[in-house]
PDB file of C-alpha atoms and ligand atoms in Angstrom:
ATOM      1  CA  MET Z   1      32.229 -40.257  44.422  1.00  0.00           C
ATOM      2  CA  ILE Z   2      29.926 -37.512  45.679  1.00  0.00           C
ATOM      3  CA  THR Z   3      26.203 -38.205  45.985  1.00  0.00           C
ATOM      4  CA  ALA Z   4      23.779 -35.292  45.942  1.00  0.00           C
ATOM      5  CA  ILE Z   5      20.665 -36.021  47.965  1.00  0.00           C
ATOM      6  CA  TYR Z   6      17.709 -33.947  46.812  1.00  0.00           C
ATOM      7  CA  PRO Z   7      14.992 -34.223  49.482  1.00  0.00           C
ATOM      8  CA  GLY Z   8      11.413 -33.015  49.368  1.00  0.00           C
ATOM      9  CA  SER Z   9       7.799 -34.035  49.375  1.00  0.00           C
ATOM     10  CA  PHE Z  10       7.497 -34.064  45.565  1.00  0.00           C
ATOM     11  CA  ASP Z  11       3.702 -34.250  45.719  1.00  0.00           C
ATOM     12  CA  PRO Z  12       3.991 -34.396  42.710  1.00  0.00           C
ATOM     13  CA  VAL Z  13       7.391 -33.786  41.069  1.00  0.00           C
ATOM     14  CA  THR Z  14       7.230 -30.627  38.905  1.00  0.00           C
ATOM     15  CA  LEU Z  15       9.258 -29.165  36.037  1.00  0.00           C
ATOM     16  CA  GLY Z  16      10.837 -26.886  38.664  1.00  0.00           C
ATOM     17  CA  HIS Z  17      12.138 -29.911  40.561  1.00  0.00           C
ATOM     18  CA  LEU Z  18      13.266 -31.501  37.289  1.00  0.00           C
ATOM     19  CA  ASN Z  19      15.257 -28.374  36.436  1.00  0.00           C
ATOM     20  CA  ILE Z  20      17.153 -28.696  39.737  1.00  0.00           C
ATOM     21  CA  ILE Z  21      17.653 -32.462  39.203  1.00  0.00           C
ATOM     22  CA  ARG Z  22      19.056 -31.940  35.710  1.00  0.00           C
ATOM     23  CA  ARG Z  23      21.552 -29.334  36.925  1.00  0.00           C
ATOM     24  CA  ALA Z  24      22.567 -31.364  39.994  1.00  0.00           C
ATOM     25  CA  ALA Z  25      23.180 -34.388  37.741  1.00  0.00           C
ATOM     26  CA  LYS Z  26      25.806 -32.351  35.881  1.00  0.00           C
ATOM     27  CA  LEU Z  27      27.502 -31.136  39.064  1.00  0.00           C
ATOM     28  CA  PHE Z  28      27.647 -34.383  41.056  1.00  0.00           C
ATOM     29  CA  ASP Z  29      28.555 -38.012  40.352  1.00  0.00           C
ATOM     30  CA  GLN Z  30      25.188 -39.296  41.443  1.00  0.00           C
ATOM     31  CA  VAL Z  31      21.849 -37.755  42.468  1.00  0.00           C
ATOM     32  CA  VAL Z  32      19.325 -39.459  44.742  1.00  0.00           C
ATOM     33  CA  VAL Z  33      15.944 -37.763  44.789  1.00  0.00           C
ATOM     34  CA  CYS Z  34      14.573 -38.688  48.193  1.00  0.00           C
ATOM     35  CA  VAL Z  35      10.861 -38.474  48.934  1.00  0.00           C
ATOM     36  CA  MET Z  36      10.245 -37.662  52.573  1.00  0.00           C
ATOM     37  CA  PRO Z  37       6.832 -37.975  54.183  1.00  0.00           C
ATOM     38  CA  ASN Z  38       5.843 -34.506  55.348  1.00  0.00           C
ATOM     39  CA  ALA Z  39       3.882 -34.804  58.567  1.00  0.00           C
ATOM     40  CA  GLY Z  40       2.420 -31.334  58.120  1.00  0.00           C
ATOM     41  CA  LYS Z  41       0.872 -31.917  54.707  1.00  0.00           C
ATOM     42  CA  ARG Z  42      -1.888 -34.255  53.557  1.00  0.00           C
ATOM     43  CA  PRO Z  43      -0.515 -35.616  50.271  1.00  0.00           C
ATOM     44  CA  MET Z  44      -2.394 -36.073  47.009  1.00  0.00           C
ATOM     45  CA  PHE Z  45      -0.143 -39.008  46.086  1.00  0.00           C
ATOM     46  CA  SER Z  46       1.165 -41.874  48.219  1.00  0.00           C
ATOM     47  CA  LEU Z  47       4.861 -42.202  48.917  1.00  0.00           C
ATOM     48  CA  THR Z  48       5.054 -45.127  46.462  1.00  0.00           C
ATOM     49  CA  GLU Z  49       3.321 -43.124  43.735  1.00  0.00           C
ATOM     50  CA  ARG Z  50       5.624 -40.152  44.261  1.00  0.00           C
ATOM     51  CA  VAL Z  51       8.731 -42.351  44.034  1.00  0.00           C
ATOM     52  CA  ASP Z  52       7.334 -44.013  40.902  1.00  0.00           C
ATOM     53  CA  PHE Z  53       6.625 -40.600  39.283  1.00  0.00           C
ATOM     54  CA  ILE Z  54      10.209 -39.499  39.928  1.00  0.00           C
ATOM     55  CA  SER Z  55      11.668 -42.821  38.697  1.00  0.00           C
ATOM     56  CA  ARG Z  56       9.810 -42.479  35.406  1.00  0.00           C
ATOM     57  CA  THR Z  57      10.787 -38.828  35.044  1.00  0.00           C
ATOM     58  CA  VAL Z  58      14.502 -39.373  35.692  1.00  0.00           C
ATOM     59  CA  ALA Z  59      14.825 -42.592  33.658  1.00  0.00           C
ATOM     60  CA  ARG Z  60      16.681 -40.561  30.996  1.00  0.00           C
ATOM     61  CA  PHE Z  61      19.466 -39.598  33.444  1.00  0.00           C
ATOM     62  CA  PRO Z  62      21.855 -42.509  34.071  1.00  0.00           C
ATOM     63  CA  ASN Z  63      23.205 -41.052  37.336  1.00  0.00           C
ATOM     64  CA  VAL Z  64      19.864 -40.158  38.956  1.00  0.00           C
ATOM     65  CA  ARG Z  65      17.529 -42.398  40.930  1.00  0.00           C
ATOM     66  CA  ALA Z  66      14.552 -42.039  43.262  1.00  0.00           C
ATOM     67  CA  ASP Z  67      14.283 -43.281  46.829  1.00  0.00           C
ATOM     68  CA  SER Z  68      12.224 -42.592  49.922  1.00  0.00           C
ATOM     69  CA  SER Z  69      13.100 -42.347  53.575  1.00  0.00           C
ATOM     70  CA  ASP Z  70      11.300 -41.764  56.829  1.00  0.00           C
ATOM     71  CA  ILE Z  71      14.436 -41.368  58.912  1.00  0.00           C
ATOM     72  CA  LEU Z  72      16.225 -38.130  59.668  1.00  0.00           C
ATOM     73  CA  LEU Z  73      17.921 -36.788  56.550  1.00  0.00           C
ATOM     74  CA  ALA Z  74      21.203 -36.365  58.408  1.00  0.00           C
ATOM     75  CA  GLU Z  75      21.083 -40.095  59.256  1.00  0.00           C
ATOM     76  CA  TYR Z  76      19.980 -41.140  55.760  1.00  0.00           C
ATOM     77  CA  ALA Z  77      23.016 -39.313  54.346  1.00  0.00           C
ATOM     78  CA  LYS Z  78      25.293 -41.732  56.204  1.00  0.00           C
ATOM     79  CA  ASN Z  79      24.289 -44.441  53.677  1.00  0.00           C
ATOM     80  CA  PHE Z  80      26.650 -42.764  51.231  1.00  0.00           C
ATOM     81  CA  GLU Z  81      30.392 -42.475  51.335  1.00  0.00           C
ATOM     82  CA  LYS Z  82      30.361 -38.731  50.571  1.00  0.00           C
ATOM     83  CA  SER Z  83      27.192 -36.745  50.227  1.00  0.00           C
ATOM     84  CA  VAL Z  84      25.742 -33.260  50.079  1.00  0.00           C
ATOM     85  CA  ILE Z  85      22.158 -32.109  50.287  1.00  0.00           C
ATOM     86  CA  VAL Z  86      20.865 -30.181  47.291  1.00  0.00           C
ATOM     87  CA  LYS Z  87      17.996 -27.738  47.634  1.00  0.00           C
ATOM     88  CA  GLY Z  88      16.310 -25.418  45.190  1.00  0.00           C
ATOM     89  CA  LEU Z  89      15.624 -21.830  46.197  1.00  0.00           C
ATOM     90  CA  ARG Z  90      12.777 -20.051  44.495  1.00  0.00           C
ATOM     91  CA  ALA Z  91      12.567 -16.749  46.279  1.00  0.00           C
ATOM     92  CA  VAL Z  92      13.466 -15.054  49.507  1.00  0.00           C
ATOM     93  CA  SER Z  93      10.462 -16.813  51.024  1.00  0.00           C
ATOM     94  CA  ASP Z  94      12.199 -20.229  50.703  1.00  0.00           C
ATOM     95  CA  PHE Z  95      15.402 -18.943  52.223  1.00  0.00           C
ATOM     96  CA  GLU Z  96      14.697 -18.717  55.943  1.00  0.00           C
ATOM     97  CA  ASN Z  97      13.241 -22.190  56.282  1.00  0.00           C
ATOM     98  CA  GLU Z  98      15.861 -23.842  54.065  1.00  0.00           C
ATOM     99  CA  PHE Z  99      18.707 -22.049  55.836  1.00  0.00           C
ATOM    100  CA  GLN Z 100      17.401 -23.232  59.204  1.00  0.00           C
ATOM    101  CA  MET Z 101      17.139 -26.841  57.933  1.00  0.00           C
ATOM    102  CA  ALA Z 102      20.679 -26.673  56.532  1.00  0.00           C
ATOM    103  CA  LEU Z 103      22.058 -25.517  59.884  1.00  0.00           C
ATOM    104  CA  ILE Z 104      20.138 -28.174  61.811  1.00  0.00           C
ATOM    105  CA  ASN Z 105      21.283 -30.955  59.466  1.00  0.00           C
ATOM    106  CA  ASN Z 106      24.865 -29.768  59.792  1.00  0.00           C
ATOM    107  CA  LYS Z 107      24.535 -29.694  63.577  1.00  0.00           C
ATOM    108  CA  ILE Z 108      23.302 -33.311  63.654  1.00  0.00           C
ATOM    109  CA  ASN Z 109      25.860 -34.523  61.117  1.00  0.00           C
ATOM    110  CA  GLU Z 110      28.731 -32.100  60.748  1.00  0.00           C
ATOM    111  CA  GLN Z 111      30.035 -33.842  57.615  1.00  0.00           C
ATOM    112  CA  LEU Z 112      26.855 -32.847  55.864  1.00  0.00           C
ATOM    113  CA  ASP Z 113      26.676 -29.650  53.838  1.00  0.00           C
ATOM    114  CA  THR Z 114      23.775 -28.195  51.884  1.00  0.00           C
ATOM    115  CA  VAL Z 115      24.215 -26.723  48.425  1.00  0.00           C
ATOM    116  CA  PHE Z 116      21.567 -24.312  47.154  1.00  0.00           C
ATOM    117  CA  LEU Z 117      20.733 -23.972  43.481  1.00  0.00           C
ATOM    118  CA  SER Z 118      18.670 -20.994  42.403  1.00  0.00           C
ATOM    119  CA  ALA Z 119      15.395 -21.958  40.775  1.00  0.00           C
ATOM    120  CA  GLY Z 120      15.337 -21.853  37.001  1.00  0.00           C
ATOM    121  CA  GLU Z 121      13.929 -18.473  35.935  1.00  0.00           C
ATOM    122  CA  ARG Z 122      10.970 -20.114  34.226  1.00  0.00           C
ATOM    123  CA  TYR Z 123      10.057 -22.068  37.337  1.00  0.00           C
ATOM    124  CA  MET Z 124      10.358 -19.443  40.072  1.00  0.00           C
ATOM    125  CA  PHE Z 125       6.593 -19.428  40.487  1.00  0.00           C
ATOM    126  CA  LEU Z 126       6.081 -23.177  40.426  1.00  0.00           C
ATOM    127  CA  SER Z 127       5.243 -25.313  43.463  1.00  0.00           C
ATOM    128  CA  SER Z 128       3.600 -28.700  43.925  1.00  0.00           C
ATOM    129  CA  SER Z 129       0.757 -26.956  45.771  1.00  0.00           C
ATOM    130  CA  ALA Z 130       0.123 -24.684  42.784  1.00  0.00           C
ATOM    131  CA  VAL Z 131       0.081 -27.736  40.494  1.00  0.00           C
ATOM    132  CA  LYS Z 132      -2.496 -29.470  42.706  1.00  0.00           C
ATOM    133  CA  GLU Z 133      -4.617 -26.351  42.851  1.00  0.00           C
ATOM    134  CA  ILE Z 134      -4.808 -25.893  39.080  1.00  0.00           C
ATOM    135  CA  ALA Z 135      -5.137 -29.649  38.466  1.00  0.00           C
ATOM    136  CA  ARG Z 136      -8.335 -29.568  40.526  1.00  0.00           C
ATOM    137  CA  TYR Z 137      -9.829 -27.233  37.920  1.00  0.00           C
ATOM    138  CA  GLY Z 138      -8.917 -29.593  35.103  1.00  0.00           C
ATOM    139  CA  ALA Z 139      -6.445 -27.102  33.581  1.00  0.00           C
ATOM    140  CA  ASP Z 140      -3.713 -28.058  31.094  1.00  0.00           C
ATOM    141  CA  LEU Z 141      -0.667 -29.136  33.149  1.00  0.00           C
ATOM    142  CA  ARG Z 142       1.893 -29.438  30.365  1.00  0.00           C
ATOM    143  CA  ALA Z 143       3.791 -26.300  31.414  1.00  0.00           C
ATOM    144  CA  PHE Z 144       4.072 -27.514  34.992  1.00  0.00           C
ATOM    145  CA  VAL Z 145       4.695 -31.267  35.325  1.00  0.00           C
ATOM    146  CA  PRO Z 146       6.929 -33.726  33.405  1.00  0.00           C
ATOM    147  CA  CYS Z 147       5.158 -35.350  30.440  1.00  0.00           C
ATOM    148  CA  GLU Z 148       5.759 -38.824  31.949  1.00  0.00           C
ATOM    149  CA  ILE Z 149       3.270 -38.140  34.764  1.00  0.00           C
ATOM    150  CA  LEU Z 150       0.781 -35.767  33.098  1.00  0.00           C
ATOM    151  CA  ASP Z 151      -1.971 -38.372  32.782  1.00  0.00           C
ATOM    152  CA  ASP Z 152      -1.549 -39.658  36.334  1.00  0.00           C
ATOM    153  CA  VAL Z 153      -1.874 -36.196  37.860  1.00  0.00           C
ATOM    154  CA  ALA Z 154      -4.853 -35.281  35.682  1.00  0.00           C
ATOM    155  CA  ARG Z 155      -6.567 -38.599  36.511  1.00  0.00           C
ATOM    156  CA  ARG Z 156      -6.140 -38.242  40.278  1.00  0.00           C
ATOM    157  CA  ALA Z 157      -7.375 -34.645  40.179  1.00  0.00           C
ATOM    158  CA  LYS Z 158     -10.450 -35.788  38.241  1.00  0.00           C
ATOM    159  CA  GLU Z 159     -11.129 -38.595  40.762  1.00  0.00           C
ATOM    160  CA  LEU Z 160     -10.999 -36.040  43.560  1.00  0.00           C
ATOM    161  CA  ARG Z 161     -13.327 -33.704  41.659  1.00  0.00           C
ATOM    162  CA  ASP Z 162     -15.979 -36.318  40.794  1.00  0.00           C
TER     163      ASP Z 162
HETATM  164  P1  ADP F   1       7.085 -27.803  46.922  1.00  0.00           P
HETATM  165  O1  ADP F   1       7.602 -26.617  47.690  1.00  0.00           O
HETATM  166  O2  ADP F   1       6.872 -27.535  45.471  1.00  0.00           O
HETATM  167  O3  ADP F   1       5.965 -28.540  47.602  1.00  0.00           O
HETATM  168  P2  ADP F   1       9.002 -29.793  47.852  1.00  0.00           P
HETATM  169  O4  ADP F   1       8.656 -29.690  49.276  1.00  0.00           O
HETATM  170  O5  ADP F   1       8.851 -31.105  47.199  1.00  0.00           O
HETATM  171  O6  ADP F   1       8.271 -28.786  46.864  1.00  0.00           O
HETATM  172  O7  ADP F   1      10.454 -29.194  47.626  1.00  0.00           O
HETATM  173  C1  ADP F   1      11.620 -29.926  47.468  1.00  0.00           C
HETATM  174  C2  ADP F   1      12.742 -28.970  47.138  1.00  0.00           C
HETATM  175  O8  ADP F   1      12.556 -28.448  45.827  1.00  0.00           O
HETATM  176  C3  ADP F   1      12.879 -27.745  48.032  1.00  0.00           C
HETATM  177  O9  ADP F   1      14.253 -27.484  48.166  1.00  0.00           O
HETATM  178  C4  ADP F   1      12.207 -26.655  47.247  1.00  0.00           C
HETATM  179  O10 ADP F   1      12.704 -25.383  47.608  1.00  0.00           O
HETATM  180  C5  ADP F   1      12.602 -27.040  45.846  1.00  0.00           C
HETATM  181  N1  ADP F   1      11.692 -26.555  44.810  1.00  0.00           N
HETATM  182  C6  ADP F   1      10.360 -26.706  44.759  1.00  0.00           C
HETATM  183  N2  ADP F   1       9.845 -26.147  43.643  1.00  0.00           N
HETATM  184  C7  ADP F   1      10.908 -25.614  42.975  1.00  0.00           C
HETATM  185  C8  ADP F   1      11.032 -24.870  41.764  1.00  0.00           C
HETATM  186  N3  ADP F   1       9.970 -24.538  41.040  1.00  0.00           N
HETATM  187  N4  ADP F   1      12.263 -24.499  41.375  1.00  0.00           N
HETATM  188  C9  ADP F   1      13.331 -24.805  42.146  1.00  0.00           C
HETATM  189  N5  ADP F   1      13.287 -25.482  43.301  1.00  0.00           N
HETATM  190  C10 ADP F   1      12.091 -25.887  43.718  1.00  0.00           C
END
């Protein structure tokens, strides 16, 4: 049984993330989408909210679940019998950072490999930061975030605007 761990900040989960989740769910026995607090970023949504958004979005996939962790990913991976890290690559700009992380994780836990999936063509441009930016202007988010969380994202953006 191979578990794919898909880590990120998911602030919030986007259709780009969902595209990677859907494809990983076909490739691996189980997918755990793991929300990691990102010390460098000030989030729009709490860790609990982000996990809840993902849980609602992936409810349709029987082999996918959401979790969160504030320990080193290479340590977290030891919770599973066999695991790989899954990452989405949008453009060359993602590559350097992701490649560095993959090497570091493998250095800390040499059982742990990282598998890269290319971003879905339609979602190459999509990032959580872009979603937050356009949400602040009250724009229609249907092309960017899963329908299960549309209202929550729009509501929070409005609260921050008012
Ligand atoms: P973001 O960069 O949108 O803030 P995260 O930090 O939550 O996203 O990223 C988690 C993972 O998802 C990373 O591997 C990132 O490269 C990947 N990812 C983010 N957006 C997309 C997308 N639109 N298509 C494919 N992969 C993506």
